[in-house]
Amino acid sequence: MLSRVSSGTLGLLCGMGAGALWGLVFLAPELARAFTPLQLTVGRYLAYGVISGVLIAPRWKSLVAVITGREWRALCWLALTGNTLYYIFLSSAVQTGGIAMTSLVIGFLPVAVTLIGSRAHGAVPVVKLLPSLLLCAGGAVCIGWQALAVPAQSPVAQLVGLLCAVGALISWTIYAVGNRHWLEKLGTVSAQDWNLLTGVVTGGQALLLIPIALVLDRTHHDVSAWMQFASVSIGVAVVASIIGNALWNRMSRLLPLTLVGQMILFETLFALIYGFVWEQRLPTVLEAAAFVLICAGVISCISAHRTQVEPH
């Protein structure tokens, strides 16, 4: 029982840390608004790929020896859904619909992942998770009500932002479930090495996107703009992709998928906090209510899992 509690506590801390670092990703499109979502994606993941390649180089030969074609195909798919495609959608959503709107939709990730995870063998039944899911949904509705009641841009822009956010939601849900599956299956590959391998593959995808990014946008940027772009890209790559992903992968091996889904809520919470700091304002009543509901949802889910593992 002690080992289970220790593993669970470490998993929760890793999940909170990943959420705190991933929440910074929502600010990146605002910090480099002069650049398109595709350019932001290319910049971030080129940096991620290069850094991953450098860090994994000493173990490259030994890892390649145990990674088959099937695993490489899985890495390509995970890199696309969890990184490349997801970040294009996310950046587009933030720049057209705003941070609050995007946080609303991403806030439904725990519901989607938890429902899928509830089908796994030995998982906590959906009935026991229902209070948690309802609290999470209530928090997301509060955020959405606030975002939709006072649209920052035109209705068309809000709709485009909403659709992009939904695309990010679907893309990352696929990644979260698939990544957990492969982490469980590959016991010989550490969570960090799997993260770095994903980074190398994502960097390869970013290289392929460079010609498309150049053709679609030929806006001239001065040196200072490019320096800011490079700083944001490298910073997000190190903080969110290298460190954040490592914490997430570690957590994914320590917690059941139903609880893994709940941990995504911390990304939403921290994204909102960073958004308030960026906008230099305090949360509204609805936003504060969302905070309370989401936190209550996480606590409720943790309680349900502790009840599940306690001996009778």
C-alpha atoms as a printed R data frame, in Angstrom:
    type eleno elety resid chain resno       x      y       z
1   ATOM     1    CA   MET     A     1   0.000  0.000   0.000
2   ATOM     2    CA   LEU     A     2   2.855  2.377   0.837
3   ATOM     3    CA   SER     A     3   4.439  1.869  -2.589
4   ATOM     4    CA   ARG     A     4   1.109  2.547  -4.274
5   ATOM     5    CA   VAL     A     5   0.591  5.742  -2.307
6   ATOM     6    CA   SER     A     6   4.156  6.883  -3.039
7   ATOM     7    CA   SER     A     7   3.793  6.166  -6.751
8   ATOM     8    CA   GLY     A     8   0.435  7.898  -6.824
9   ATOM     9    CA   THR     A     9   1.786 10.989  -5.064
10  ATOM    10    CA   LEU     A    10   4.771 11.188  -7.414
11  ATOM    11    CA   GLY     A    11   2.452 10.775 -10.378
12  ATOM    12    CA   LEU     A    12   0.237 13.618  -9.179
13  ATOM    13    CA   LEU     A    13   3.222 15.922  -8.681
14  ATOM    14    CA   CYS     A    14   4.518 15.100 -12.155
15  ATOM    15    CA   GLY     A    15   1.084 15.802 -13.611
16  ATOM    16    CA   MET     A    16   0.876 19.170 -11.849
17  ATOM    17    CA   GLY     A    17   4.371 20.087 -13.041
18  ATOM    18    CA   ALA     A    18   3.566 19.151 -16.626
19  ATOM    19    CA   GLY     A    19   0.385 21.235 -16.506
20  ATOM    20    CA   ALA     A    20   2.242 24.265 -15.125
21  ATOM    21    CA   LEU     A    21   4.800 24.097 -17.941
22  ATOM    22    CA   TRP     A    22   2.312 23.285 -20.700
23  ATOM    23    CA   GLY     A    23   0.130 26.220 -19.681
24  ATOM    24    CA   LEU     A    24   2.896 28.515 -20.954
25  ATOM    25    CA   VAL     A    25   2.237 27.213 -24.470
26  ATOM    26    CA   PHE     A    26  -0.983 29.248 -24.557
27  ATOM    27    CA   LEU     A    27   1.040 32.457 -24.209
28  ATOM    28    CA   ALA     A    28   3.459 31.700 -27.049
29  ATOM    29    CA   PRO     A    29   1.076 32.683 -29.894
30  ATOM    30    CA   GLU     A    30   0.486 36.031 -28.146
31  ATOM    31    CA   LEU     A    31   4.194 36.624 -27.546
32  ATOM    32    CA   ALA     A    32   4.927 36.056 -31.251
33  ATOM    33    CA   ARG     A    33   1.648 37.240 -32.802
34  ATOM    34    CA   ALA     A    34   3.451 38.572 -35.897
35  ATOM    35    CA   PHE     A    35   4.029 34.980 -36.999
36  ATOM    36    CA   THR     A    36   1.506 32.453 -38.281
37  ATOM    37    CA   PRO     A    37   0.474 29.318 -36.360
38  ATOM    38    CA   LEU     A    38   2.341 27.194 -38.909
39  ATOM    39    CA   GLN     A    39   5.528 29.228 -38.435
40  ATOM    40    CA   LEU     A    40   5.192 28.958 -34.659
41  ATOM    41    CA   THR     A    41   4.798 25.189 -34.997
42  ATOM    42    CA   VAL     A    42   7.840 24.868 -37.239
43  ATOM    43    CA   GLY     A    43   9.977 27.018 -34.931
44  ATOM    44    CA   ARG     A    44   9.001 25.221 -31.734
45  ATOM    45    CA   TYR     A    45   9.424 21.709 -33.090
46  ATOM    46    CA   LEU     A    46  12.623 22.359 -34.997
47  ATOM    47    CA   ALA     A    47  14.100 23.445 -31.673
48  ATOM    48    CA   TYR     A    48  12.519 20.442 -29.940
49  ATOM    49    CA   GLY     A    49  13.957 18.082 -32.561
50  ATOM    50    CA   VAL     A    50  17.474 19.507 -32.388
51  ATOM    51    CA   ILE     A    51  17.586 19.481 -28.576
52  ATOM    52    CA   SER     A    52  16.147 15.955 -28.459
53  ATOM    53    CA   GLY     A    53  18.726 14.752 -30.980
54  ATOM    54    CA   VAL     A    54  21.596 16.166 -28.929
55  ATOM    55    CA   LEU     A    55  20.321 14.674 -25.660
56  ATOM    56    CA   ILE     A    56  19.620 11.226 -27.094
57  ATOM    57    CA   ALA     A    57  22.773 10.939 -29.228
58  ATOM    58    CA   PRO     A    58  24.803  8.981 -26.615
59  ATOM    59    CA   ARG     A    59  22.089  6.275 -26.443
60  ATOM    60    CA   TRP     A    60  21.013  6.356 -30.083
61  ATOM    61    CA   LYS     A    61  22.541  3.045 -31.202
62  ATOM    62    CA   SER     A    62  21.196  1.076 -28.265
63  ATOM    63    CA   LEU     A    63  17.711  2.545 -28.689
64  ATOM    64    CA   VAL     A    64  17.548  1.968 -32.434
65  ATOM    65    CA   ALA     A    65  18.404 -1.675 -31.788
66  ATOM    66    CA   VAL     A    66  15.158 -2.199 -29.811
67  ATOM    67    CA   ILE     A    67  12.849  0.094 -31.828
68  ATOM    68    CA   THR     A    68  11.145 -1.700 -34.719
69  ATOM    69    CA   GLY     A    69   9.301 -0.323 -37.732
70  ATOM    70    CA   ARG     A    70   6.045 -0.567 -35.829
71  ATOM    71    CA   GLU     A    71   7.352  1.683 -33.063
72  ATOM    72    CA   TRP     A    72   8.693  4.213 -35.573
73  ATOM    73    CA   ARG     A    73   5.273  4.388 -37.240
74  ATOM    74    CA   ALA     A    74   3.701  4.901 -33.832
75  ATOM    75    CA   LEU     A    75   6.173  7.697 -33.087
76  ATOM    76    CA   CYS     A    76   5.295  9.414 -36.375
77  ATOM    77    CA   TRP     A    77   1.591  9.236 -35.552
78  ATOM    78    CA   LEU     A    78   2.091 10.428 -31.971
79  ATOM    79    CA   ALA     A    79   4.335 13.281 -33.108
80  ATOM    80    CA   LEU     A    80   1.665 14.387 -35.589
81  ATOM    81    CA   THR     A    81  -1.359 14.215 -33.276
82  ATOM    82    CA   GLY     A    82   0.278 15.311 -30.026
83  ATOM    83    CA   ASN     A    83   2.685 17.913 -31.362
84  ATOM    84    CA   THR     A    84   2.547 19.130 -34.970
85  ATOM    85    CA   LEU     A    85  -1.181 19.064 -35.713
86  ATOM    86    CA   TYR     A    86  -2.165 19.882 -32.133
87  ATOM    87    CA   TYR     A    87  -0.007 23.007 -31.961
88  ATOM    88    CA   ILE     A    88  -1.185 24.311 -35.338
89  ATOM    89    CA   PHE     A    89  -4.770 24.043 -34.084
90  ATOM    90    CA   LEU     A    90  -3.910 25.485 -30.661
91  ATOM    91    CA   SER     A    91  -2.004 28.495 -32.014
92  ATOM    92    CA   SER     A    92  -4.794 29.236 -34.493
93  ATOM    93    CA   ALA     A    93  -7.393 28.995 -31.725
94  ATOM    94    CA   VAL     A    94  -5.486 31.368 -29.416
95  ATOM    95    CA   GLN     A    95  -4.859 33.964 -32.138
96  ATOM    96    CA   THR     A    96  -8.446 33.956 -33.444
97  ATOM    97    CA   GLY     A    97 -10.580 33.064 -30.423
98  ATOM    98    CA   GLY     A    98  -8.403 34.066 -27.476
99  ATOM    99    CA   ILE     A    99  -6.846 32.229 -24.539
100 ATOM   100    CA   ALA     A   100 -10.125 31.890 -22.604
101 ATOM   101    CA   MET     A   101 -11.962 30.297 -25.519
102 ATOM   102    CA   THR     A   102  -9.127 27.886 -26.176
103 ATOM   103    CA   SER     A   103  -8.828 26.990 -22.500
104 ATOM   104    CA   LEU     A   104 -12.546 26.220 -22.459
105 ATOM   105    CA   VAL     A   105 -12.337 23.550 -25.128
106 ATOM   106    CA   ILE     A   106  -9.029 22.117 -23.933
107 ATOM   107    CA   GLY     A   107 -10.706 21.909 -20.523
108 ATOM   108    CA   PHE     A   108 -12.838 19.084 -21.912
109 ATOM   109    CA   LEU     A   109  -9.757 16.921 -22.516
110 ATOM   110    CA   PRO     A   110 -10.031 15.251 -19.086
111 ATOM   111    CA   VAL     A   111 -13.621 14.250 -19.823
112 ATOM   112    CA   ALA     A   112 -12.692 12.723 -23.182
113 ATOM   113    CA   VAL     A   113  -9.590 10.877 -21.957
114 ATOM   114    CA   THR     A   114 -11.241  9.710 -18.746
115 ATOM   115    CA   LEU     A   115 -14.236  8.269 -20.591
116 ATOM   116    CA   ILE     A   116 -11.938  6.378 -22.956
117 ATOM   117    CA   GLY     A   117  -9.755  5.214 -20.063
118 ATOM   118    CA   SER     A   118 -12.794  3.903 -18.173
119 ATOM   119    CA   ARG     A   119 -13.051  1.095 -20.728
120 ATOM   120    CA   ALA     A   120  -9.650 -0.325 -19.722
121 ATOM   121    CA   HIS     A   121  -9.471 -3.492 -17.643
122 ATOM   122    CA   GLY     A   122  -9.506 -2.784 -13.914
123 ATOM   123    CA   ALA     A   123 -10.327  0.908 -14.386
124 ATOM   124    CA   VAL     A   124 -12.546  2.833 -11.997
125 ATOM   125    CA   PRO     A   125 -16.180  2.524 -13.214
126 ATOM   126    CA   VAL     A   126 -17.675  5.572 -14.944
127 ATOM   127    CA   VAL     A   127 -20.404  5.728 -12.280
128 ATOM   128    CA   LYS     A   128 -17.798  6.484  -9.594
129 ATOM   129    CA   LEU     A   129 -16.187  9.097 -11.855
130 ATOM   130    CA   LEU     A   130 -19.477 10.816 -12.684
131 ATOM   131    CA   PRO     A   131 -19.246 13.471  -9.896
132 ATOM   132    CA   SER     A   132 -15.747 14.376 -11.041
133 ATOM   133    CA   LEU     A   133 -16.765 14.553 -14.695
134 ATOM   134    CA   LEU     A   134 -19.781 16.729 -13.881
135 ATOM   135    CA   LEU     A   135 -17.655 19.125 -11.839
136 ATOM   136    CA   CYS     A   136 -15.107 19.370 -14.668
137 ATOM   137    CA   ALA     A   137 -17.838 19.961 -17.230
138 ATOM   138    CA   GLY     A   138 -19.348 22.635 -14.975
139 ATOM   139    CA   GLY     A   139 -16.008 24.403 -14.771
140 ATOM   140    CA   ALA     A   140 -15.572 24.307 -18.538
141 ATOM   141    CA   VAL     A   141 -19.094 25.682 -19.048
142 ATOM   142    CA   CYS     A   142 -18.338 28.605 -16.726
143 ATOM   143    CA   ILE     A   143 -15.215 29.460 -18.708
144 ATOM   144    CA   GLY     A   144 -17.104 29.144 -21.994
145 ATOM   145    CA   TRP     A   145 -20.012 31.279 -20.795
146 ATOM   146    CA   GLN     A   146 -17.584 34.019 -19.860
147 ATOM   147    CA   ALA     A   147 -15.675 33.757 -23.160
148 ATOM   148    CA   LEU     A   148 -18.793 33.726 -25.349
149 ATOM   149    CA   ALA     A   149 -20.659 36.427 -23.429
150 ATOM   150    CA   VAL     A   150 -18.011 39.049 -24.202
151 ATOM   151    CA   PRO     A   151 -16.407 38.101 -27.532
152 ATOM   152    CA   ALA     A   152 -13.125 39.877 -28.089
153 ATOM   153    CA   GLN     A   153 -13.415 39.630 -31.872
154 ATOM   154    CA   SER     A   154 -16.080 39.125 -34.542
155 ATOM   155    CA   PRO     A   155 -18.478 36.142 -34.370
156 ATOM   156    CA   VAL     A   156 -16.715 34.617 -37.396
157 ATOM   157    CA   ALA     A   157 -13.336 34.798 -35.654
158 ATOM   158    CA   GLN     A   158 -14.856 33.273 -32.525
159 ATOM   159    CA   LEU     A   159 -16.304 30.421 -34.590
160 ATOM   160    CA   VAL     A   160 -12.982 29.766 -36.355
161 ATOM   161    CA   GLY     A   161 -11.211 29.812 -33.003
162 ATOM   162    CA   LEU     A   162 -13.754 27.391 -31.558
163 ATOM   163    CA   LEU     A   163 -13.379 24.957 -34.463
164 ATOM   164    CA   CYS     A   164  -9.574 25.081 -34.201
165 ATOM   165    CA   ALA     A   165  -9.792 24.448 -30.458
166 ATOM   166    CA   VAL     A   166 -12.064 21.442 -31.076
167 ATOM   167    CA   GLY     A   167  -9.504 20.167 -33.585
168 ATOM   168    CA   ALA     A   168  -6.797 20.508 -30.910
169 ATOM   169    CA   LEU     A   169  -9.042 18.669 -28.443
170 ATOM   170    CA   ILE     A   170  -9.557 15.708 -30.780
171 ATOM   171    CA   SER     A   171  -5.911 15.587 -31.820
172 ATOM   172    CA   TRP     A   172  -4.514 15.582 -28.290
173 ATOM   173    CA   THR     A   173  -7.085 13.086 -27.007
174 ATOM   174    CA   ILE     A   174  -5.863 10.627 -29.654
175 ATOM   175    CA   TYR     A   175  -2.274 11.328 -28.599
176 ATOM   176    CA   ALA     A   176  -2.895 10.941 -24.850
177 ATOM   177    CA   VAL     A   177  -4.523  7.536 -25.247
178 ATOM   178    CA   GLY     A   178  -2.028  6.260 -27.840
179 ATOM   179    CA   ASN     A   179   1.026  7.525 -25.959
180 ATOM   180    CA   ARG     A   180  -0.118  5.834 -22.756
181 ATOM   181    CA   HIS     A   181  -0.579  2.564 -24.678
182 ATOM   182    CA   TRP     A   182   2.967  2.601 -26.058
183 ATOM   183    CA   LEU     A   183   4.536  3.628 -22.747
184 ATOM   184    CA   GLU     A   184   2.917  0.586 -21.135
185 ATOM   185    CA   LYS     A   185   3.969 -1.676 -23.996
186 ATOM   186    CA   LEU     A   186   7.629 -0.604 -24.217
187 ATOM   187    CA   GLY     A   187   9.030 -1.468 -20.816
188 ATOM   188    CA   THR     A   188  12.621 -1.422 -22.112
189 ATOM   189    CA   VAL     A   189  12.453  2.245 -23.209
190 ATOM   190    CA   SER     A   190  12.422  4.916 -20.509
191 ATOM   191    CA   ALA     A   191   9.749  7.616 -20.484
192 ATOM   192    CA   GLN     A   192  12.377 10.286 -21.165
193 ATOM   193    CA   ASP     A   193  13.914  8.386 -24.100
194 ATOM   194    CA   TRP     A   194  10.436  7.919 -25.582
195 ATOM   195    CA   ASN     A   195   9.916 11.670 -25.227
196 ATOM   196    CA   LEU     A   196  13.220 12.416 -26.953
197 ATOM   197    CA   LEU     A   197  12.481  9.951 -29.761
198 ATOM   198    CA   THR     A   198   9.150 11.679 -30.242
199 ATOM   199    CA   GLY     A   199  11.039 14.965 -30.376
200 ATOM   200    CA   VAL     A   200  13.394 13.725 -33.096
201 ATOM   201    CA   VAL     A   201  10.453 12.564 -35.221
202 ATOM   202    CA   THR     A   202   8.569 15.818 -34.596
203 ATOM   203    CA   GLY     A   203  11.639 17.766 -35.681
204 ATOM   204    CA   GLY     A   204  11.650 15.782 -38.930
205 ATOM   205    CA   GLN     A   205   8.022 16.714 -39.518
206 ATOM   206    CA   ALA     A   206   8.854 20.380 -38.848
207 ATOM   207    CA   LEU     A   207  11.556 20.247 -41.523
208 ATOM   208    CA   LEU     A   208   8.998 19.024 -44.053
209 ATOM   209    CA   LEU     A   209   6.711 21.940 -43.156
210 ATOM   210    CA   ILE     A   210   9.320 24.675 -43.777
211 ATOM   211    CA   PRO     A   211   8.638 25.027 -47.564
212 ATOM   212    CA   ILE     A   212   4.885 25.197 -46.906
213 ATOM   213    CA   ALA     A   213   5.351 27.858 -44.212
214 ATOM   214    CA   LEU     A   214   7.507 29.958 -46.567
215 ATOM   215    CA   VAL     A   215   5.022 29.723 -49.437
216 ATOM   216    CA   LEU     A   216   1.927 30.511 -47.375
217 ATOM   217    CA   ASP     A   217   3.382 33.577 -45.646
218 ATOM   218    CA   ARG     A   218   5.987 35.885 -47.158
219 ATOM   219    CA   THR     A   219   5.643 38.711 -44.654
220 ATOM   220    CA   HIS     A   220   8.891 40.586 -44.022
221 ATOM   221    CA   HIS     A   221  10.039 40.567 -40.394
222 ATOM   222    CA   ASP     A   222  12.887 42.639 -38.980
223 ATOM   223    CA   VAL     A   223  15.774 41.213 -36.969
224 ATOM   224    CA   SER     A   224  14.187 41.959 -33.594
225 ATOM   225    CA   ALA     A   225  11.008 40.100 -34.593
226 ATOM   226    CA   TRP     A   226  13.015 37.046 -35.653
227 ATOM   227    CA   MET     A   227  15.000 37.175 -32.407
228 ATOM   228    CA   GLN     A   228  11.770 37.205 -30.413
229 ATOM   229    CA   PHE     A   229  10.438 34.340 -32.536
230 ATOM   230    CA   ALA     A   230  13.596 32.311 -31.918
231 ATOM   231    CA   SER     A   231  13.480 32.996 -28.165
232 ATOM   232    CA   VAL     A   232   9.839 31.953 -27.888
233 ATOM   233    CA   SER     A   233  10.421 28.823 -30.011
234 ATOM   234    CA   ILE     A   234  13.460 27.652 -28.046
235 ATOM   235    CA   GLY     A   235  11.897 28.547 -24.702
236 ATOM   236    CA   VAL     A   236   8.691 26.620 -25.405
237 ATOM   237    CA   ALA     A   237  10.684 23.685 -26.790
238 ATOM   238    CA   VAL     A   238  12.804 23.379 -23.638
239 ATOM   239    CA   VAL     A   239  10.176 24.158 -21.008
240 ATOM   240    CA   ALA     A   240   7.080 22.501 -22.503
241 ATOM   241    CA   SER     A   241   8.360 19.847 -24.910
242 ATOM   242    CA   ILE     A   242  11.504 18.589 -23.169
243 ATOM   243    CA   ILE     A   243  10.749 19.066 -19.469
244 ATOM   244    CA   GLY     A   244   6.934 19.113 -19.592
245 ATOM   245    CA   ASN     A   245   6.662 16.028 -21.783
246 ATOM   246    CA   ALA     A   246   9.173 14.168 -19.596
247 ATOM   247    CA   LEU     A   247   7.042 14.843 -16.524
248 ATOM   248    CA   TRP     A   248   3.897 13.794 -18.389
249 ATOM   249    CA   ASN     A   249   5.413 10.522 -19.596
250 ATOM   250    CA   ARG     A   250   6.647  9.755 -16.089
251 ATOM   251    CA   MET     A   251   3.166 10.391 -14.728
252 ATOM   252    CA   SER     A   252   1.581  8.234 -17.467
253 ATOM   253    CA   ARG     A   253   3.476  5.206 -16.155
254 ATOM   254    CA   LEU     A   254   2.485  5.862 -12.546
255 ATOM   255    CA   LEU     A   255  -1.241  6.625 -12.820
256 ATOM   256    CA   PRO     A   256  -4.223  4.849 -14.419
257 ATOM   257    CA   LEU     A   257  -5.539  6.387 -17.660
258 ATOM   258    CA   THR     A   258  -8.741  7.593 -15.991
259 ATOM   259    CA   LEU     A   259  -6.659  9.664 -13.564
260 ATOM   260    CA   VAL     A   260  -4.204 10.690 -16.289
261 ATOM   261    CA   GLY     A   261  -7.125 12.376 -18.028
262 ATOM   262    CA   GLN     A   262  -7.875 14.447 -14.938
263 ATOM   263    CA   MET     A   263  -4.292 15.694 -14.748
264 ATOM   264    CA   ILE     A   264  -4.780 17.614 -18.006
265 ATOM   265    CA   LEU     A   265  -6.939 19.991 -15.981
266 ATOM   266    CA   PHE     A   266  -3.807 21.527 -14.498
267 ATOM   267    CA   GLU     A   267  -2.822 22.737 -17.978
268 ATOM   268    CA   THR     A   268  -6.163 24.542 -18.210
269 ATOM   269    CA   LEU     A   269  -5.809 26.064 -14.752
270 ATOM   270    CA   PHE     A   270  -2.282 27.337 -15.323
271 ATOM   271    CA   ALA     A   271  -3.142 28.580 -18.835
272 ATOM   272    CA   LEU     A   272  -5.904 30.713 -17.326
273 ATOM   273    CA   ILE     A   273  -3.613 32.039 -14.592
274 ATOM   274    CA   TYR     A   274  -0.971 32.992 -17.163
275 ATOM   275    CA   GLY     A   275  -3.688 34.552 -19.294
276 ATOM   276    CA   PHE     A   276  -4.858 36.743 -16.397
277 ATOM   277    CA   VAL     A   277  -1.285 37.856 -15.742
278 ATOM   278    CA   TRP     A   278  -0.800 38.627 -19.433
279 ATOM   279    CA   GLU     A   279  -4.039 40.652 -19.558
280 ATOM   280    CA   GLN     A   280  -3.234 42.259 -16.168
281 ATOM   281    CA   ARG     A   281  -6.622 41.550 -14.624
282 ATOM   282    CA   LEU     A   282  -8.310 39.475 -11.957
283 ATOM   283    CA   PRO     A   283 -10.648 36.583 -12.811
284 ATOM   284    CA   THR     A   284 -14.372 37.290 -13.116
285 ATOM   285    CA   VAL     A   285 -16.952 35.535 -10.952
286 ATOM   286    CA   LEU     A   286 -17.511 32.887 -13.647
287 ATOM   287    CA   GLU     A   287 -13.791 32.292 -14.064
288 ATOM   288    CA   ALA     A   288 -13.310 31.994 -10.310
289 ATOM   289    CA   ALA     A   289 -16.217 29.538 -10.163
290 ATOM   290    CA   ALA     A   290 -14.524 27.517 -12.908
291 ATOM   291    CA   PHE     A   291 -11.347 27.328 -10.827
292 ATOM   292    CA   VAL     A   292 -13.259 25.962  -7.851
293 ATOM   293    CA   LEU     A   293 -15.233 23.428  -9.917
294 ATOM   294    CA   ILE     A   294 -12.170 22.116 -11.756
295 ATOM   295    CA   CYS     A   295 -10.162 21.738  -8.539
296 ATOM   296    CA   ALA     A   296 -13.110 19.948  -6.923
297 ATOM   297    CA   GLY     A   297 -13.295 17.651  -9.934
298 ATOM   298    CA   VAL     A   298  -9.652 16.648  -9.602
299 ATOM   299    CA   ILE     A   299 -10.012 16.020  -5.852
300 ATOM   300    CA   SER     A   300 -13.145 13.948  -6.471
301 ATOM   301    CA   CYS     A   301 -11.365 11.834  -9.095
302 ATOM   302    CA   ILE     A   302  -8.358 11.261  -6.824
303 ATOM   303    CA   SER     A   303 -10.717 10.169  -4.038
304 ATOM   304    CA   ALA     A   304 -12.441  7.686  -6.350
305 ATOM   305    CA   HIS     A   305  -9.093  6.119  -7.299
306 ATOM   306    CA   ARG     A   306  -7.930  5.860  -3.694
307 ATOM   307    CA   THR     A   307 -11.160  4.049  -2.815
308 ATOM   308    CA   GLN     A   308 -10.553  1.679  -5.724
309 ATOM   309    CA   VAL     A   309  -7.080  0.575  -4.520
310 ATOM   310    CA   GLU     A   310  -7.747  0.411  -0.783
311 ATOM   311    CA   PRO     A   311  -7.995 -3.147   0.560
312 ATOM   312    CA   HIS     A   312 -11.399 -4.294   1.810
